[in-house]
CSV table of C-alpha atoms in Angstrom, one decimal:
chain,number,residue,atom,x,y,z
A,874,MET,CA,0.0,0.0,0.0
A,875,ALA,CA,1.2,3.5,-0.9
A,876,LEU,CA,1.9,5.7,2.1
A,877,ARG,CA,-0.6,8.5,2.9
A,878,GLU,CA,-1.6,10.6,5.8
A,879,GLY,CA,-3.7,9.0,8.6
A,880,LEU,CA,-3.0,5.3,8.1
A,881,ILE,CA,-2.6,4.6,11.8
A,882,PHE,CA,-4.7,6.0,14.6
A,883,GLY,CA,-3.7,5.5,18.2
A,884,ALA,CA,-5.0,6.4,21.7
A,885,CYS,CA,-3.2,6.3,25.0
A,886,ASN,CA,-2.0,8.4,27.9
A,887,PRO,CA,0.6,11.0,26.8
A,888,LEU,CA,3.2,11.3,29.5
A,889,LEU,CA,6.6,13.0,29.9
A,890,ASP,CA,9.2,10.5,30.9
A,891,ILE,CA,11.5,11.7,33.7
A,892,SER,CA,14.3,9.2,33.4
A,893,CYS,CA,17.1,8.5,35.8
A,894,LYS,CA,19.5,5.8,36.9
A,895,VAL,CA,19.0,4.8,40.5
A,896,GLU,CA,20.4,2.3,43.0
A,897,PRO,CA,18.4,-0.8,43.9
A,898,GLU,CA,17.8,0.6,47.4
A,899,PHE,CA,15.8,3.5,45.8
A,900,LEU,CA,13.3,0.9,44.4
A,901,THR,CA,13.1,-0.8,47.8
A,902,LYS,CA,12.3,2.5,49.5
A,903,TYR,CA,9.2,2.9,47.3
A,904,ASN,CA,8.3,-0.8,47.2
A,905,LEU,CA,9.0,-1.0,43.5
A,906,LYS,CA,10.1,-3.9,41.3
A,907,ALA,CA,13.1,-3.7,38.9
A,908,ASN,CA,11.1,-4.4,35.7
A,909,SER,CA,7.5,-3.3,36.2
A,910,ALA,CA,4.9,-0.7,35.4
A,911,ILE,CA,2.4,0.7,37.9
A,912,LEU,CA,0.2,3.7,38.4
A,913,GLY,CA,1.6,5.8,41.2
A,914,ASP,CA,-0.3,6.6,44.4
A,915,ASP,CA,0.4,8.9,47.3
A,916,SER,CA,3.3,6.7,48.5
A,917,HIS,CA,5.2,7.6,45.3
A,918,LEU,CA,4.7,11.4,45.3
A,919,LYS,CA,8.1,12.1,46.6
A,920,ILE,CA,10.0,10.1,43.9
A,921,TYR,CA,10.6,13.2,41.7
A,922,GLU,CA,11.8,15.2,44.7
A,923,ASP,CA,14.1,12.4,45.7
A,924,ILE,CA,15.7,11.9,42.3
A,925,LYS,CA,16.2,15.7,41.9
A,926,LYS,CA,18.0,15.8,45.2
A,927,LYS,CA,20.3,12.9,44.4
A,928,HIS,CA,20.6,12.7,40.6
A,929,VAL,CA,19.6,16.1,39.3
A,930,SER,CA,22.5,16.2,36.7
A,931,GLU,CA,21.5,12.8,35.4
A,932,ILE,CA,17.8,13.3,34.8
A,933,GLU,CA,16.5,13.2,31.2
A,934,TYR,CA,13.1,14.5,30.0
A,935,ILE,CA,11.8,12.4,27.1
A,936,PRO,CA,8.3,12.4,25.5
A,937,GLY,CA,6.6,9.1,26.5
A,938,GLY,CA,3.5,7.2,27.2
A,939,SER,CA,3.3,3.8,25.6
A,940,GLY,CA,1.0,4.5,22.7
A,941,GLN,CA,2.7,7.8,21.8
A,942,ASN,CA,6.1,6.0,21.8
A,943,ALA,CA,4.8,3.3,19.4
A,944,LEU,CA,3.3,5.8,17.0
A,945,ARG,CA,6.4,8.1,17.2
A,946,THR,CA,8.5,5.0,16.3
A,947,ALA,CA,6.2,4.0,13.4
A,948,SER,CA,6.3,7.6,12.1
A,949,TRP,CA,10.1,7.8,12.3
A,950,ILE,CA,10.5,4.5,10.4
A,951,LEU,CA,7.9,5.4,7.7
A,952,ASN,CA,9.3,9.0,7.3
A,953,TYR,CA,6.0,10.2,5.9
A,954,PRO,CA,4.4,13.3,7.6
A,955,ASN,CA,1.2,12.7,9.5
A,956,VAL,CA,1.1,9.0,8.5
A,957,ALA,CA,-0.1,8.4,12.1
A,958,THR,CA,-2.4,10.3,14.5
A,959,PHE,CA,-2.3,10.1,18.2
A,960,VAL,CA,-4.9,11.2,20.8
A,961,GLY,CA,-4.7,11.6,24.5
A,962,CYS,CA,-5.1,14.5,27.1
A,963,ILE,CA,-2.4,16.9,28.1
A,964,GLY,CA,-2.3,20.0,30.2
A,965,ARG,CA,-1.5,23.6,29.2
A,966,ASP,CA,2.1,23.7,30.2
A,967,HIS,CA,5.8,23.4,29.2
A,968,ASN,CA,5.8,19.6,29.4
A,969,ALA,CA,3.0,19.5,26.9
A,970,ASP,CA,5.0,21.8,24.6
A,971,ILE,CA,8.0,19.5,24.8
A,972,MET,CA,5.9,16.5,23.8
A,973,SER,CA,4.2,18.3,20.9
A,974,GLU,CA,7.5,19.5,19.5
A,975,LYS,CA,9.1,16.0,19.7
A,976,SER,CA,6.1,14.4,18.1
A,977,ARG,CA,6.3,16.9,15.2
A,978,GLU,CA,10.0,16.2,14.7
A,979,VAL,CA,9.3,12.6,13.6
A,980,GLY,CA,6.1,13.5,11.6
A,981,LEU,CA,3.5,12.3,14.2
A,982,ASN,CA,0.3,14.1,14.0
A,983,THR,CA,-1.3,14.8,17.4
A,984,ALA,CA,-4.9,15.6,18.2
A,985,TYR,CA,-4.5,16.2,21.9
A,986,GLN,CA,-7.4,17.1,24.2
A,987,ILE,CA,-6.1,20.0,26.3
A,988,THR,CA,-7.3,20.5,29.9
A,989,ASP,CA,-6.8,23.2,32.5
A,990,LYS,CA,-7.8,20.8,35.3
A,991,ALA,CA,-4.4,19.1,35.6
A,992,SER,CA,-0.8,19.3,34.6
A,993,THR,CA,0.5,17.1,31.8
A,994,GLY,CA,1.1,13.5,33.1
A,995,THR,CA,4.6,12.2,33.9
A,996,CYS,CA,6.2,8.9,34.3
A,997,ALA,CA,9.2,8.2,36.5
A,998,VAL,CA,11.6,5.9,34.7
A,999,LEU,CA,13.9,4.4,37.3
A,1000,ILE,CA,16.7,2.5,35.7
A,1001,THR,CA,18.7,-0.1,37.5
A,1002,GLY,CA,21.2,-1.9,35.2
A,1003,GLU,CA,19.3,-3.0,32.1
A,1004,ASP,CA,15.9,-2.9,33.9
A,1005,ARG,CA,13.4,-0.1,34.2
A,1006,SER,CA,10.7,0.5,36.8
A,1007,LEU,CA,7.9,2.8,35.5
A,1008,VAL,CA,5.7,4.8,37.9
A,1009,ALA,CA,3.1,6.8,36.1
A,1010,HIS,CA,1.2,9.8,37.4
A,1011,LEU,CA,-1.5,10.3,34.8
A,1012,GLY,CA,-2.3,14.0,35.6
A,1013,ALA,CA,-4.0,15.5,32.6
A,1014,ALA,CA,-4.0,12.1,30.8
A,1015,ASN,CA,-6.7,11.0,33.3
A,1016,CYS,CA,-9.0,13.9,32.1
A,1017,PHE,CA,-9.6,12.5,28.6
A,1018,THR,CA,-13.3,12.5,27.8
A,1019,SER,CA,-15.2,10.7,25.1
A,1020,ASP,CA,-16.6,13.9,23.7
A,1021,HIS,CA,-13.1,14.7,22.4
A,1022,MET,CA,-13.1,11.5,20.4
A,1023,ASP,CA,-16.5,12.4,19.1
A,1024,ARG,CA,-15.4,15.8,17.7
A,1025,ALA,CA,-15.8,15.8,13.9
A,1026,ASP,CA,-12.2,16.8,13.3
A,1027,VAL,CA,-10.8,14.0,15.6
A,1028,TRP,CA,-13.2,11.3,14.3
A,1029,GLU,CA,-12.2,12.2,10.7
A,1030,HIS,CA,-8.8,10.8,11.6
A,1031,VAL,CA,-10.4,7.6,12.8
A,1032,LYS,CA,-12.3,7.2,9.6
A,1033,LYS,CA,-9.1,7.7,7.5
A,1034,SER,CA,-7.2,5.0,9.4
A,1035,LYS,CA,-6.3,1.5,8.3
A,1036,ILE,CA,-5.3,0.3,11.8
A,1037,ILE,CA,-6.5,1.5,15.2
A,1038,TYR,CA,-4.1,0.9,18.1
A,1039,VAL,CA,-5.1,1.3,21.7
A,1040,THR,CA,-2.9,0.5,24.7
A,1041,GLY,CA,-4.1,-1.3,27.8
A,1042,PHE,CA,-3.2,1.8,29.8
A,1043,PHE,CA,-6.1,3.7,28.1
A,1044,PHE,CA,-8.5,1.3,29.7
A,1045,THR,CA,-7.8,3.2,33.0
A,1046,VAL,CA,-9.1,6.4,31.5
A,1047,CYS,CA,-11.8,6.1,28.8
A,1048,CYS,CA,-13.3,2.7,28.1
A,1049,GLU,CA,-16.2,4.4,26.3
A,1050,SER,CA,-13.9,5.7,23.6
A,1051,ILE,CA,-12.2,2.3,23.3
A,1052,MET,CA,-15.4,0.5,22.7
A,1053,LYS,CA,-16.5,3.1,20.1
A,1054,LEU,CA,-13.2,2.6,18.2
A,1055,ALA,CA,-13.6,-1.2,18.5
A,1056,LYS,CA,-17.2,-1.1,17.1
A,1057,PHE,CA,-16.1,1.3,14.3
A,1058,ALA,CA,-13.3,-1.0,13.3
A,1059,LEU,CA,-15.6,-4.0,13.2
A,1060,GLU,CA,-18.3,-2.2,11.1
A,1061,HIS,CA,-15.9,-0.6,8.7
A,1062,ASP,CA,-13.3,-3.4,8.2
A,1063,ARG,CA,-10.4,-1.7,10.0
A,1064,THR,CA,-7.8,-3.6,12.0
A,1065,PHE,CA,-8.3,-3.1,15.7
A,1066,SER,CA,-5.3,-3.8,17.9
A,1067,ILE,CA,-4.6,-3.5,21.6
A,1068,ASN,CA,-1.6,-4.0,23.9
A,1069,LEU,CA,-1.9,-5.7,27.3
A,1070,SER,CA,0.6,-3.1,28.5
A,1071,ALA,CA,1.1,-4.2,32.1
A,1072,PRO,CA,0.1,-7.2,34.3
A,1073,PHE,CA,-2.1,-5.0,36.6
A,1074,LEU,CA,-4.5,-4.3,33.8
A,1075,SER,CA,-5.6,-7.9,33.4
A,1076,GLN,CA,-6.0,-8.1,37.2
A,1077,PHE,CA,-7.9,-4.9,37.8
A,1078,PHE,CA,-9.6,-4.1,34.5
A,1079,THR,CA,-10.7,-7.7,33.7
A,1080,ASP,CA,-14.3,-6.9,32.7
A,1081,GLN,CA,-13.2,-4.0,30.4
A,1082,LEU,CA,-10.6,-6.2,28.6
A,1083,LYS,CA,-13.1,-9.0,28.2
A,1084,ALA,CA,-15.6,-6.6,26.6
A,1085,ALA,CA,-13.0,-5.4,24.1
A,1086,LEU,CA,-11.4,-8.7,23.2
A,1087,PRO,CA,-14.0,-10.0,20.7
A,1088,TYR,CA,-13.2,-7.0,18.5
A,1089,VAL,CA,-9.4,-7.4,18.7
A,1090,ASP,CA,-7.6,-8.4,15.5
A,1091,ILE,CA,-4.0,-8.1,16.8
A,1092,LEU,CA,-3.1,-8.5,20.5
A,1093,PHE,CA,0.4,-7.5,21.7
A,1094,GLY,CA,1.9,-8.3,25.1
A,1095,ASN,CA,5.0,-9.6,26.8
A,1096,GLU,CA,5.5,-12.8,28.8
A,1097,ASP,CA,4.6,-11.3,32.2
A,1098,GLU,CA,1.4,-9.7,30.8
A,1099,ALA,CA,0.5,-13.0,29.1
A,1100,MET,CA,0.8,-14.9,32.4
A,1101,ALA,CA,-1.3,-12.3,34.2
A,1102,PHE,CA,-3.9,-12.6,31.4
A,1103,SER,CA,-3.9,-16.4,31.7
A,1104,LYS,CA,-4.5,-16.1,35.5
A,1105,ASN,CA,-7.1,-13.4,35.6
A,1106,ILE,CA,-9.0,-13.8,32.3
A,1107,LEU,CA,-8.4,-17.4,31.2
A,1108,GLY,CA,-8.6,-18.6,34.8
A,1109,LYS,CA,-5.4,-20.7,34.5
A,1110,GLU,CA,-2.1,-20.4,36.3
A,1111,SER,CA,0.4,-21.1,33.5
A,1112,THR,CA,4.0,-20.2,32.4
A,1113,ASP,CA,3.6,-21.9,29.0
A,1114,ILE,CA,3.6,-18.7,26.9
A,1115,ALA,CA,3.0,-20.5,23.6
A,1116,ALA,CA,-0.1,-22.3,25.0
A,1117,ILE,CA,-1.4,-19.0,26.5
A,1118,ALA,CA,-0.9,-17.2,23.1
A,1119,LYS,CA,-2.8,-20.0,21.3
A,1120,GLU,CA,-5.7,-19.8,23.7
A,1121,MET,CA,-5.8,-16.0,23.4
A,1122,SER,CA,-5.9,-16.3,19.6
A,1123,ASN,CA,-8.8,-18.7,19.8
A,1124,MET,CA,-11.0,-16.7,22.1
A,1125,PRO,CA,-14.4,-15.7,20.6
A,1126,LYS,CA,-14.2,-13.0,17.9
A,1127,LEU,CA,-16.9,-11.0,16.2
A,1128,ASN,CA,-15.5,-11.1,12.6
A,1129,ASN,CA,-14.0,-13.9,10.5
A,1130,LYS,CA,-10.4,-12.8,10.8
A,1131,LYS,CA,-8.2,-15.0,12.9
A,1132,ARG,CA,-6.8,-13.1,15.8
A,1133,ILE,CA,-3.0,-12.5,15.7
A,1134,VAL,CA,-1.3,-12.7,19.1
A,1135,ILE,CA,2.2,-11.4,19.4
A,1136,ILE,CA,4.1,-12.0,22.7
A,1137,THR,CA,7.6,-10.7,23.2
A,1138,GLN,CA,10.0,-12.2,25.7
A,1139,GLY,CA,13.0,-9.9,25.9
A,1140,HIS,CA,15.9,-11.6,24.1
A,1141,ASP,CA,14.0,-14.9,23.9
A,1142,PRO,CA,12.0,-15.7,20.7
A,1143,VAL,CA,8.9,-13.7,19.9
A,1144,ILE,CA,5.8,-15.9,19.9
A,1145,MET,CA,3.1,-15.5,17.2
A,1146,ALA,CA,-0.1,-17.4,17.5
A,1147,ILE,CA,-2.8,-17.4,14.8
A,1148,GLY,CA,-5.5,-19.8,15.7
A,1149,ASP,CA,-3.8,-23.2,16.4
A,1150,SER,CA,-0.7,-22.2,14.5
A,1151,ILE,CA,2.3,-21.2,16.7
A,1152,ARG,CA,5.6,-19.7,15.4
A,1153,GLN,CA,8.6,-18.7,17.4
A,1154,ILE,CA,10.8,-16.0,15.8
A,1155,PRO,CA,14.4,-15.7,17.1
A,1156,VAL,CA,15.6,-12.4,18.5
A,1157,GLN,CA,19.1,-11.2,17.8
A,1158,LYS,CA,20.7,-10.7,21.1
A,1159,ILE,CA,22.3,-7.3,21.8
A,1160,GLU,CA,25.6,-7.3,23.5
A,1161,HIS,CA,25.3,-6.5,27.2
A,1162,SER,CA,27.8,-3.6,27.0
A,1163,LYS,CA,25.6,-1.9,24.3
A,1164,ILE,CA,22.4,-1.9,26.4
A,1165,VAL,CA,21.5,1.5,27.8
A,1166,ASP,CA,18.1,0.8,29.2
A,1167,THR,CA,15.0,-1.2,28.2
A,1168,ASN,CA,12.5,1.7,28.6
A,1169,GLY,CA,10.3,1.9,25.5
A,1170,ALA,CA,11.5,-1.4,24.0
A,1171,GLY,CA,8.0,-3.0,23.8
A,1172,ASP,CA,6.6,0.2,22.4
A,1173,ALA,CA,9.3,0.4,19.8
A,1174,PHE,CA,8.5,-3.2,18.8
A,1175,VAL,CA,4.9,-2.3,18.2
A,1176,GLY,CA,5.9,0.8,16.3
A,1177,GLY,CA,8.2,-1.3,14.0
A,1178,PHE,CA,5.5,-3.9,13.5
A,1179,LEU,CA,2.8,-1.3,12.6
A,1180,ALA,CA,5.2,0.5,10.2
A,1181,GLN,CA,5.4,-2.7,8.1
A,1182,TYR,CA,1.8,-3.8,8.7
A,1183,VAL,CA,0.3,-0.7,7.1
A,1184,GLN,CA,2.4,-1.3,4.0
A,1185,ASP,CA,0.8,-4.8,3.7
A,1186,ARG,CA,4.1,-6.6,4.5
A,1187,ASP,CA,3.9,-10.2,5.6
A,1188,LEU,CA,3.8,-10.8,9.4
A,1189,GLU,CA,7.4,-12.2,9.5
A,1190,LYS,CA,8.6,-8.8,8.1
A,1191,CYS,CA,6.4,-6.9,10.6
A,1192,ILE,CA,7.9,-8.9,13.5
A,1193,ASP,CA,11.4,-8.5,12.1
A,1194,CYS,CA,11.1,-4.7,12.0
A,1195,GLY,CA,9.6,-4.8,15.5
A,1196,ILE,CA,12.7,-6.8,16.7
A,1197,TRP,CA,15.0,-4.3,14.9
A,1198,SER,CA,13.2,-1.3,16.4
A,1199,SER,CA,13.3,-2.6,20.0
A,1200,GLY,CA,16.9,-3.6,19.6
A,1201,LEU,CA,17.7,-0.1,18.5
A,1202,ILE,CA,15.8,1.6,21.3
A,1203,ILE,CA,17.5,-0.4,24.1
A,1204,GLN,CA,20.8,1.0,22.9
A,1205,ARG,CA,19.6,4.5,23.5
A,1206,SER,CA,18.2,6.5,26.5
A,1207,GLY,CA,14.4,6.2,26.4
A,1208,CYS,CA,12.4,6.0,23.2
A,1209,THR,CA,14.6,8.3,21.1
A,1210,PHE,CA,15.9,7.9,17.6
A,1211,PRO,CA,19.1,8.5,15.6
A,1212,GLU,CA,19.1,10.9,12.7
A,1213,LYS,CA,19.0,8.2,10.1
A,1214,MET,CA,16.7,5.2,9.8
A,1215,THR,CA,18.6,2.2,8.4
A,1216,TYR,CA,16.0,-0.6,8.4
A,1217,GLN,CA,15.7,-2.2,5.0
């Protein structure tokens, strides 16, 4: 397919990543795990103050939010202005200006909802070795309302899209908009894709995920998210990722397309399930000395996959580009890009 504006439409929580290397004791202080993603509560409010006291010279401010990262990656790879459009809610502040500017730099079109009720959301990215612990404070992102999605100018982007991508994190904010997107995709033969995003979503947003799943054509996740899904939605304690992916793919669906399930496992093979068919695609291991941090790796994988999928490339090519993208990102700080895109 020839590239054009608006091929990809995405919705998630736009956040400014505040990234810093910390000691393991810092995670212990806030009862955090070395490789996890959570929504912060009152017990985490002093994290930013703490890192500014101890690591102010090492802090990096990087546009983030899972869905925005994925669409920034896809836009950078495709190098076609406005090939993707992203929606989410931001505040009226400097952090929002930073995100908007960085999105424009890679050609991502944004149709943000802007609120005066809260500041732009942030995410503490706490790096220990190769691992990252994410603590999100949604701020303005939590103020997204379905009437923004219903605006004629925003909905026009939905109608132009070939694939709609929603992260699991957006289930914490606006399920009404997710279901509207899902139903539109079904009725107008668009590809509807979601990401499991974090284990807590299967645990605490079980009913919402179950409601959306019959519409889902492509389901992304990692091994931890797959096991949480198995436990909380399939009702099975299992560590057999291939078997879980197969069962996910065969769950009830409202159209005749077989659901594609893609599960990443770090440097272990990517698992792809389509009905009863299971494939394991090897991942080229990155030398330990070259890894900067893993923040954004999963998002970059999705971005690489979508960049090929909208061009009607075969699924193996989509996964290959996803592996390349994630391998690139873990050699950089956060979800940032070099000047030149070298994927063939």
